[in-house]
mmCIF file of N, CA and C in Angstrom:
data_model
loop_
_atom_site.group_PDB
_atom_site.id
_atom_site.type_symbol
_atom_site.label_atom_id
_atom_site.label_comp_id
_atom_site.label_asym_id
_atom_site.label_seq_id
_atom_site.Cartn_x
_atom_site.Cartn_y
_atom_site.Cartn_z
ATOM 1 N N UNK A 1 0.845 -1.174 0.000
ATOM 2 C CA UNK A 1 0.000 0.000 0.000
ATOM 3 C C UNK A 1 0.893 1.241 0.000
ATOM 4 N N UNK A 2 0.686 1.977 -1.096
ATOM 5 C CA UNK A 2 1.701 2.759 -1.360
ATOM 6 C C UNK A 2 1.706 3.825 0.160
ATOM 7 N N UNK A 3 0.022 4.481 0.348
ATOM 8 C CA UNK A 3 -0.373 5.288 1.239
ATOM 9 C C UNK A 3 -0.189 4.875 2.581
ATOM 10 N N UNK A 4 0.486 3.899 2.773
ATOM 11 C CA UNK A 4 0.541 3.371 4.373
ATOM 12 C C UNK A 4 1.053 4.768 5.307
ATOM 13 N N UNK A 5 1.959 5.104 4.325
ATOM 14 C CA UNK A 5 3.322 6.262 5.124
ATOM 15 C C UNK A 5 2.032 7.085 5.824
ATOM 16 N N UNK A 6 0.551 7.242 5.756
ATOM 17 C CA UNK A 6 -0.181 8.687 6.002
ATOM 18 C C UNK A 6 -0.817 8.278 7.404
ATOM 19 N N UNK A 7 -1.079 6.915 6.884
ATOM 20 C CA UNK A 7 -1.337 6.029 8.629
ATOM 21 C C UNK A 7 -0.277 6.174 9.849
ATOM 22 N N UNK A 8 0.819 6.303 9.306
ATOM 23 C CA UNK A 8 1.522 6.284 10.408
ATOM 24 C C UNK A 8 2.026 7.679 10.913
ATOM 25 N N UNK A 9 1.305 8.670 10.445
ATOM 26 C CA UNK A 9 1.401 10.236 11.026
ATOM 27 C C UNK A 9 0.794 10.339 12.412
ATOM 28 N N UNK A 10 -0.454 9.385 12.375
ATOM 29 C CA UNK A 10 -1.675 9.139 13.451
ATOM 30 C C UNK A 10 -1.413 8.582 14.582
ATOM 31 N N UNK A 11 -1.903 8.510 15.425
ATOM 32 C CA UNK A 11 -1.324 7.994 16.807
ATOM 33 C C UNK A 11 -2.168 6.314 16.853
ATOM 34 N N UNK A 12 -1.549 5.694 17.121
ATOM 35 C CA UNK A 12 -2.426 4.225 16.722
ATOM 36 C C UNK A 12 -2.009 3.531 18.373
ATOM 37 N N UNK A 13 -3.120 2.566 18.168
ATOM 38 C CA UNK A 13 -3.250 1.457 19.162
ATOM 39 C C UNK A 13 -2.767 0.023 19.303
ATOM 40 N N UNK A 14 -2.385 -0.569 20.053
ATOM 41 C CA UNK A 14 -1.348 -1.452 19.524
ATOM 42 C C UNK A 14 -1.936 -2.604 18.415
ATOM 43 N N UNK A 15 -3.344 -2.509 18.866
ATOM 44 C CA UNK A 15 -4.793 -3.511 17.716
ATOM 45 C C UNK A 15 -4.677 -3.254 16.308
ATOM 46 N N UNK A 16 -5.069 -1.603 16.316
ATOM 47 C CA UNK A 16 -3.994 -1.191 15.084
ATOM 48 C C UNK A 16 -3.176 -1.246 14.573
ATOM 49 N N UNK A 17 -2.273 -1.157 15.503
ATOM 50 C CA UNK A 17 -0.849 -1.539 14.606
ATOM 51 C C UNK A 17 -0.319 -3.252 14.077
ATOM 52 N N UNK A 18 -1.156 -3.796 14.905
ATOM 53 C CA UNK A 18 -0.994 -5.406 14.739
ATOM 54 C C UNK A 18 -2.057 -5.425 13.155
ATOM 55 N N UNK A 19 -2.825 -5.224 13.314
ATOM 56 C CA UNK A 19 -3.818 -5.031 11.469
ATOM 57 C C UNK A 19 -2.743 -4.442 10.708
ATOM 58 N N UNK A 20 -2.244 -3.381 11.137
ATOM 59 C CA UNK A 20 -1.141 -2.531 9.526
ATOM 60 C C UNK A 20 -0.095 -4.000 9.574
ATOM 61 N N UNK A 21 0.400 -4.493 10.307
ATOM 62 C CA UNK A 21 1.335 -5.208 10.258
ATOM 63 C C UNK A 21 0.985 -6.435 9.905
ATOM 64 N N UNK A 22 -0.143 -7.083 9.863
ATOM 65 C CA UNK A 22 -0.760 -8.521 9.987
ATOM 66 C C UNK A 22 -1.314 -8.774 8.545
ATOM 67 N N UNK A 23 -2.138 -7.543 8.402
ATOM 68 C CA UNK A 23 -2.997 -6.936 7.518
ATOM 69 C C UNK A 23 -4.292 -7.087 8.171
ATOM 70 N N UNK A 24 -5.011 -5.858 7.580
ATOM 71 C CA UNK A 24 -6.524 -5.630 7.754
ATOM 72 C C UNK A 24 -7.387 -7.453 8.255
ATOM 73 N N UNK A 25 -8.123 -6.955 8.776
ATOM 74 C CA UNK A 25 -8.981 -8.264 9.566
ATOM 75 C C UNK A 25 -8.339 -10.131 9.724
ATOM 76 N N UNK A 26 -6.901 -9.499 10.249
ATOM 77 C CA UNK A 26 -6.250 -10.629 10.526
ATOM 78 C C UNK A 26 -6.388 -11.092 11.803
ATOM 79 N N UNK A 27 -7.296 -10.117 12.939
ATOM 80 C CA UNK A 27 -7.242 -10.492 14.580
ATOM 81 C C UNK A 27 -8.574 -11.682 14.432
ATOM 82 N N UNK A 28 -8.122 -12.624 15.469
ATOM 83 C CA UNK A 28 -9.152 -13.585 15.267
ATOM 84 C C UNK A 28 -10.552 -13.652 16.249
ATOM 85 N N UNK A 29 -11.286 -14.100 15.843
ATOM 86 C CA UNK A 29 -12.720 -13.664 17.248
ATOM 87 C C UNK A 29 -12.281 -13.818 18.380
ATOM 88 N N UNK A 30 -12.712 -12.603 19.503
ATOM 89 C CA UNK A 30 -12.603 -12.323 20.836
ATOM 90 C C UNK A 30 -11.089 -11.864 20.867
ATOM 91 N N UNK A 31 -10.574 -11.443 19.687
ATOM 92 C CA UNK A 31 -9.490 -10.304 19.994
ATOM 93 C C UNK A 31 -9.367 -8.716 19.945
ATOM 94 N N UNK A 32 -9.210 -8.204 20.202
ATOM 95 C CA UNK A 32 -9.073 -6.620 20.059
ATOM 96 C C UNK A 32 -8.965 -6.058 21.084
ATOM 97 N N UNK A 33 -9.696 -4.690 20.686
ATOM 98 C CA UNK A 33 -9.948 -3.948 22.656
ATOM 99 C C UNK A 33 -10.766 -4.425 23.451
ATOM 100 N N UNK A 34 -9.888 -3.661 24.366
ATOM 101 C CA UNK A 34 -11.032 -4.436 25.822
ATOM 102 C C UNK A 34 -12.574 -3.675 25.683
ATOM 103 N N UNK A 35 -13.256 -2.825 25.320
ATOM 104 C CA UNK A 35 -14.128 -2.564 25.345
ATOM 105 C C UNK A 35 -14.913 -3.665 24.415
ATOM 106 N N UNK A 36 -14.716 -4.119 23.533
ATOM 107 C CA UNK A 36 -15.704 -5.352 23.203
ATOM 108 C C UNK A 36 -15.164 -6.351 23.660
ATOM 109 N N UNK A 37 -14.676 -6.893 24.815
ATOM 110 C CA UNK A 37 -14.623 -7.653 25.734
ATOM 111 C C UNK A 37 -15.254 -7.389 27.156
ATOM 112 N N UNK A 38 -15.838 -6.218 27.213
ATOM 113 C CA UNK A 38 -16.001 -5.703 28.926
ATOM 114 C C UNK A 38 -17.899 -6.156 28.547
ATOM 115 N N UNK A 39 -18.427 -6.731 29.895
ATOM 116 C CA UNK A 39 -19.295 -6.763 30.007
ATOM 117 C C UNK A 39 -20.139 -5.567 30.352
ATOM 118 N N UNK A 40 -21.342 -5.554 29.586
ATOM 119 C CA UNK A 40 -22.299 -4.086 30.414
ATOM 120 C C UNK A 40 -22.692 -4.350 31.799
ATOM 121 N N UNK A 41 -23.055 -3.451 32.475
ATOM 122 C CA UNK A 41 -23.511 -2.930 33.996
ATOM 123 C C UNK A 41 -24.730 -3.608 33.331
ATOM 124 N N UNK A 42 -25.753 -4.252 34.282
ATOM 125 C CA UNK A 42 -27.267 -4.720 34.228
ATOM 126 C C UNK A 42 -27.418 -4.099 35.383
ATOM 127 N N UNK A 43 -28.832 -3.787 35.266
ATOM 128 C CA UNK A 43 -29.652 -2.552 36.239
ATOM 129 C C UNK A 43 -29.403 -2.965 37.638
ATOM 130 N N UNK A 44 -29.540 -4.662 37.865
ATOM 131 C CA UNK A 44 -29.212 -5.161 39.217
ATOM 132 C C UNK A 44 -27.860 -4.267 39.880
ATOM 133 N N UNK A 45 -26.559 -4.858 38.907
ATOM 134 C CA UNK A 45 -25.021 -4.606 39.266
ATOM 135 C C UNK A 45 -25.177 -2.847 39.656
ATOM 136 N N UNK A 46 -26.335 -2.205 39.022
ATOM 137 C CA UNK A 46 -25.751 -0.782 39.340
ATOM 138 C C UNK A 46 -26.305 -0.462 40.646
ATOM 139 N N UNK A 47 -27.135 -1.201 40.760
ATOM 140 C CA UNK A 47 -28.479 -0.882 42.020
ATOM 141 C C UNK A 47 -27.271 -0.911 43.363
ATOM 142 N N UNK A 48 -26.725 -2.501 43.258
ATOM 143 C CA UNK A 48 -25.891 -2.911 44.029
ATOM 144 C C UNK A 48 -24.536 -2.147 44.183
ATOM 145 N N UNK A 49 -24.058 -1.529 43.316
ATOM 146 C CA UNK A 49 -23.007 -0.750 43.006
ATOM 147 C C UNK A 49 -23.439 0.301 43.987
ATOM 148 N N UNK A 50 -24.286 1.320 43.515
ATOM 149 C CA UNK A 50 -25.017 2.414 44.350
ATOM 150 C C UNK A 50 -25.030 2.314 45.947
ATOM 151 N N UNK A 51 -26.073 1.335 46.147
ATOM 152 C CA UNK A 51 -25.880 0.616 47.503
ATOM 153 C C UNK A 51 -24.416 0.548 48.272
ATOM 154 N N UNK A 52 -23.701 0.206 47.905
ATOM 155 C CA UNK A 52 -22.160 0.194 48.542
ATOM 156 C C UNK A 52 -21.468 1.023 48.296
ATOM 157 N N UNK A 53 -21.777 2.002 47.394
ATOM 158 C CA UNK A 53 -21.251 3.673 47.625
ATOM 159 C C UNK A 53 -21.633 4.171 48.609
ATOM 160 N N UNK A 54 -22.972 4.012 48.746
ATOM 161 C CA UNK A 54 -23.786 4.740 49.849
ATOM 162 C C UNK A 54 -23.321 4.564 51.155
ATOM 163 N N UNK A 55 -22.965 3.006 50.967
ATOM 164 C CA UNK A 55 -22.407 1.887 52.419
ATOM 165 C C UNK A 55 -20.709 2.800 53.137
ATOM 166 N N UNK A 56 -20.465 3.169 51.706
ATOM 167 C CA UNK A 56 -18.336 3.056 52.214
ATOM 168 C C UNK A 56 -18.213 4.259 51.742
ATOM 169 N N UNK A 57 -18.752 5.181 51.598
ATOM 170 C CA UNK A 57 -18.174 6.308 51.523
ATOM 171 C C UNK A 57 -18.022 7.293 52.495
ATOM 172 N N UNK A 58 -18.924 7.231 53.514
ATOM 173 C CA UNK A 58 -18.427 8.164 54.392
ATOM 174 C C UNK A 58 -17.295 7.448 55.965
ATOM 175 N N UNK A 59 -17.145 5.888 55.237
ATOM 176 C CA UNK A 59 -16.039 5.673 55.683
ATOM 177 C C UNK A 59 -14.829 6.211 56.370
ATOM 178 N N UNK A 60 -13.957 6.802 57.623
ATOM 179 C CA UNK A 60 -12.924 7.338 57.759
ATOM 180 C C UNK A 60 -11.738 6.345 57.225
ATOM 181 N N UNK A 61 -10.655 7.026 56.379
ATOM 182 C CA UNK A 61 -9.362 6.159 56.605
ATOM 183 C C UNK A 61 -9.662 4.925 55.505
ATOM 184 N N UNK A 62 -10.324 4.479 54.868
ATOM 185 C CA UNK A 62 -10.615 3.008 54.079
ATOM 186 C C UNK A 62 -10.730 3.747 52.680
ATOM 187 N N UNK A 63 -10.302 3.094 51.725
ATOM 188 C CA UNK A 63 -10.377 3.432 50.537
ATOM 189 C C UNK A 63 -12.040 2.692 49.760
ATOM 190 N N UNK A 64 -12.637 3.730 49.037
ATOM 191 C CA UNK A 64 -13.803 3.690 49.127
ATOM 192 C C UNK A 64 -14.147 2.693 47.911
ATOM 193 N N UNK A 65 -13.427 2.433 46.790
ATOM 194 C CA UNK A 65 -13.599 1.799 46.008
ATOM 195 C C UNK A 65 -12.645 0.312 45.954
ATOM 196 N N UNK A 66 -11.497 0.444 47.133
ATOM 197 C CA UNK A 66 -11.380 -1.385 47.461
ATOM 198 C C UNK A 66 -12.517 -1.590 48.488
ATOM 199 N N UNK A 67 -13.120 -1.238 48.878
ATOM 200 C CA UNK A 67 -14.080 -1.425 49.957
ATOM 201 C C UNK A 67 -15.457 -2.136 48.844
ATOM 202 N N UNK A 68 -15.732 -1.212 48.065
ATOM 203 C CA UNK A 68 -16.865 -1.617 47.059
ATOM 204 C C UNK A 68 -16.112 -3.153 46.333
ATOM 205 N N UNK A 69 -15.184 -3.088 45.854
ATOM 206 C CA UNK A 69 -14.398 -3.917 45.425
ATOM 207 C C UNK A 69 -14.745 -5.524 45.800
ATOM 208 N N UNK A 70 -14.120 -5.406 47.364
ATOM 209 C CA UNK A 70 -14.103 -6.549 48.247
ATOM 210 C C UNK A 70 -15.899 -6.913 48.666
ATOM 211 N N UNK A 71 -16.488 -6.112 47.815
ATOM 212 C CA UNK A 71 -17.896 -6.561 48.459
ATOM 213 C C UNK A 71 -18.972 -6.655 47.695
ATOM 214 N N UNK A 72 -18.633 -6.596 45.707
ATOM 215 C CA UNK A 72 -19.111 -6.435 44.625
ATOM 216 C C UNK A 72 -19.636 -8.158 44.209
ATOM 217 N N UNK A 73 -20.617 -8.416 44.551
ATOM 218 C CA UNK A 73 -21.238 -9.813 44.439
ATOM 219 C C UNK A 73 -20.696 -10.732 42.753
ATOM 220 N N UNK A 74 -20.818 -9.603 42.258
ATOM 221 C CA UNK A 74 -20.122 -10.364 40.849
ATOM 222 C C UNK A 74 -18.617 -9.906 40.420
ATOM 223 N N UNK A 75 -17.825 -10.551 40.419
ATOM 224 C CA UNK A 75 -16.281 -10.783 40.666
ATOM 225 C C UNK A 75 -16.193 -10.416 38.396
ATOM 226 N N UNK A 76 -14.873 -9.867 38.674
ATOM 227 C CA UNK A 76 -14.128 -9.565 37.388
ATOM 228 C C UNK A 76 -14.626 -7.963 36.778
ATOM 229 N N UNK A 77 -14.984 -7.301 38.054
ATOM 230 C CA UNK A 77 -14.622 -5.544 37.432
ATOM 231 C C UNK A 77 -13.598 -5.233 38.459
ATOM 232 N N UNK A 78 -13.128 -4.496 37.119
ATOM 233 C CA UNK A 78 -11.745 -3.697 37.535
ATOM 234 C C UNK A 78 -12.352 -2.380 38.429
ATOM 235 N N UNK A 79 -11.174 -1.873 39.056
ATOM 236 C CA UNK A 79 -11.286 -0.644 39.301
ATOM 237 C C UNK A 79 -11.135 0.136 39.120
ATOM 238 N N UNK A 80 -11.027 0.301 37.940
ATOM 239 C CA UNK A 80 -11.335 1.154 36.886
ATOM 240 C C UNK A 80 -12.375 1.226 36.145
ATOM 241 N N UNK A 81 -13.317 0.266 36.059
ATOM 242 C CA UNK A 81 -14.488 -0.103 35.652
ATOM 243 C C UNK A 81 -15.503 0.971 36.438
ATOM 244 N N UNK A 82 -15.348 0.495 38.115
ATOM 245 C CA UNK A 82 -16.052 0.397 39.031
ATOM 246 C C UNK A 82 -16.129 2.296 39.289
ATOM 247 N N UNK A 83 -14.585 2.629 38.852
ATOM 248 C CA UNK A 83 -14.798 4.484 38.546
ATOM 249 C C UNK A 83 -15.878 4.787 37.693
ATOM 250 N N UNK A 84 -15.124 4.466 36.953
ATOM 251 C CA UNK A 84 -15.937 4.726 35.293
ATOM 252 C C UNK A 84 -17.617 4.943 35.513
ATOM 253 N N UNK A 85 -18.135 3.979 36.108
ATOM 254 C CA UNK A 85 -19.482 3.712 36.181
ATOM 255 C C UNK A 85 -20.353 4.226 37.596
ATOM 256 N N UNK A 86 -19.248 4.902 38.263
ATOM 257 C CA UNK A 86 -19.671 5.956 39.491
ATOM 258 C C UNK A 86 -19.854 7.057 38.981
ATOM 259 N N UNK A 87 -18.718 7.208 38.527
ATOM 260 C CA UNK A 87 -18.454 8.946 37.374
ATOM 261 C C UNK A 87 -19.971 9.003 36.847
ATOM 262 N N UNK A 88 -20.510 8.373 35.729
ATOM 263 C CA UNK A 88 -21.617 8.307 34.926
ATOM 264 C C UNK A 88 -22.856 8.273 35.544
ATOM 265 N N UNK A 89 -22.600 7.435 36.884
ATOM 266 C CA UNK A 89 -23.940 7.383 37.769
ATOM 267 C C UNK A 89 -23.876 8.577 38.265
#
């Protein structure tokens, strides 16, 4: 591809750069970014989420989101997730 040189002015992702290098739709199913790997919040998880903000935040001294963390009934969000989806709430 003669035009490759214009792609690489751009700031790319490493998903990206594995396609320029692999070629176009060489990643195989359930690879890429983590966002089409991350599961959505269901109305339950946020209810419950809410609930244990409410629980640990006026906490002294304890960090408010390992606290939610250690007490999040469904296991495999990050905490970074668990920001993300406070922020928005």
């Amino acid at each position: 591809n003669k035009k490759a040189f214009v792609e690489l002015l751009f700031w790319k992702s490493p998903v990206a750069v594995c396609e320029m290098t692999k070629g176009y739709s060489s990643l195989q199913e359930g690879e890429g970014p983590a966002r089409s790997r991350m599961r959505p919040w269901t109305p339950q998880e946020e209810q419950e989420l809410r609930e244990l903000y409410w629980k640990y935040k006026e906490v002294e001294g304890e960090d408010v989101i390992a606290a939610i963390l250690a007490h999040l009934p469904t296991p495999g969000r990050t905490r970074r997730q668990v920001v993300k989806k406070l922020v928005r709430m």
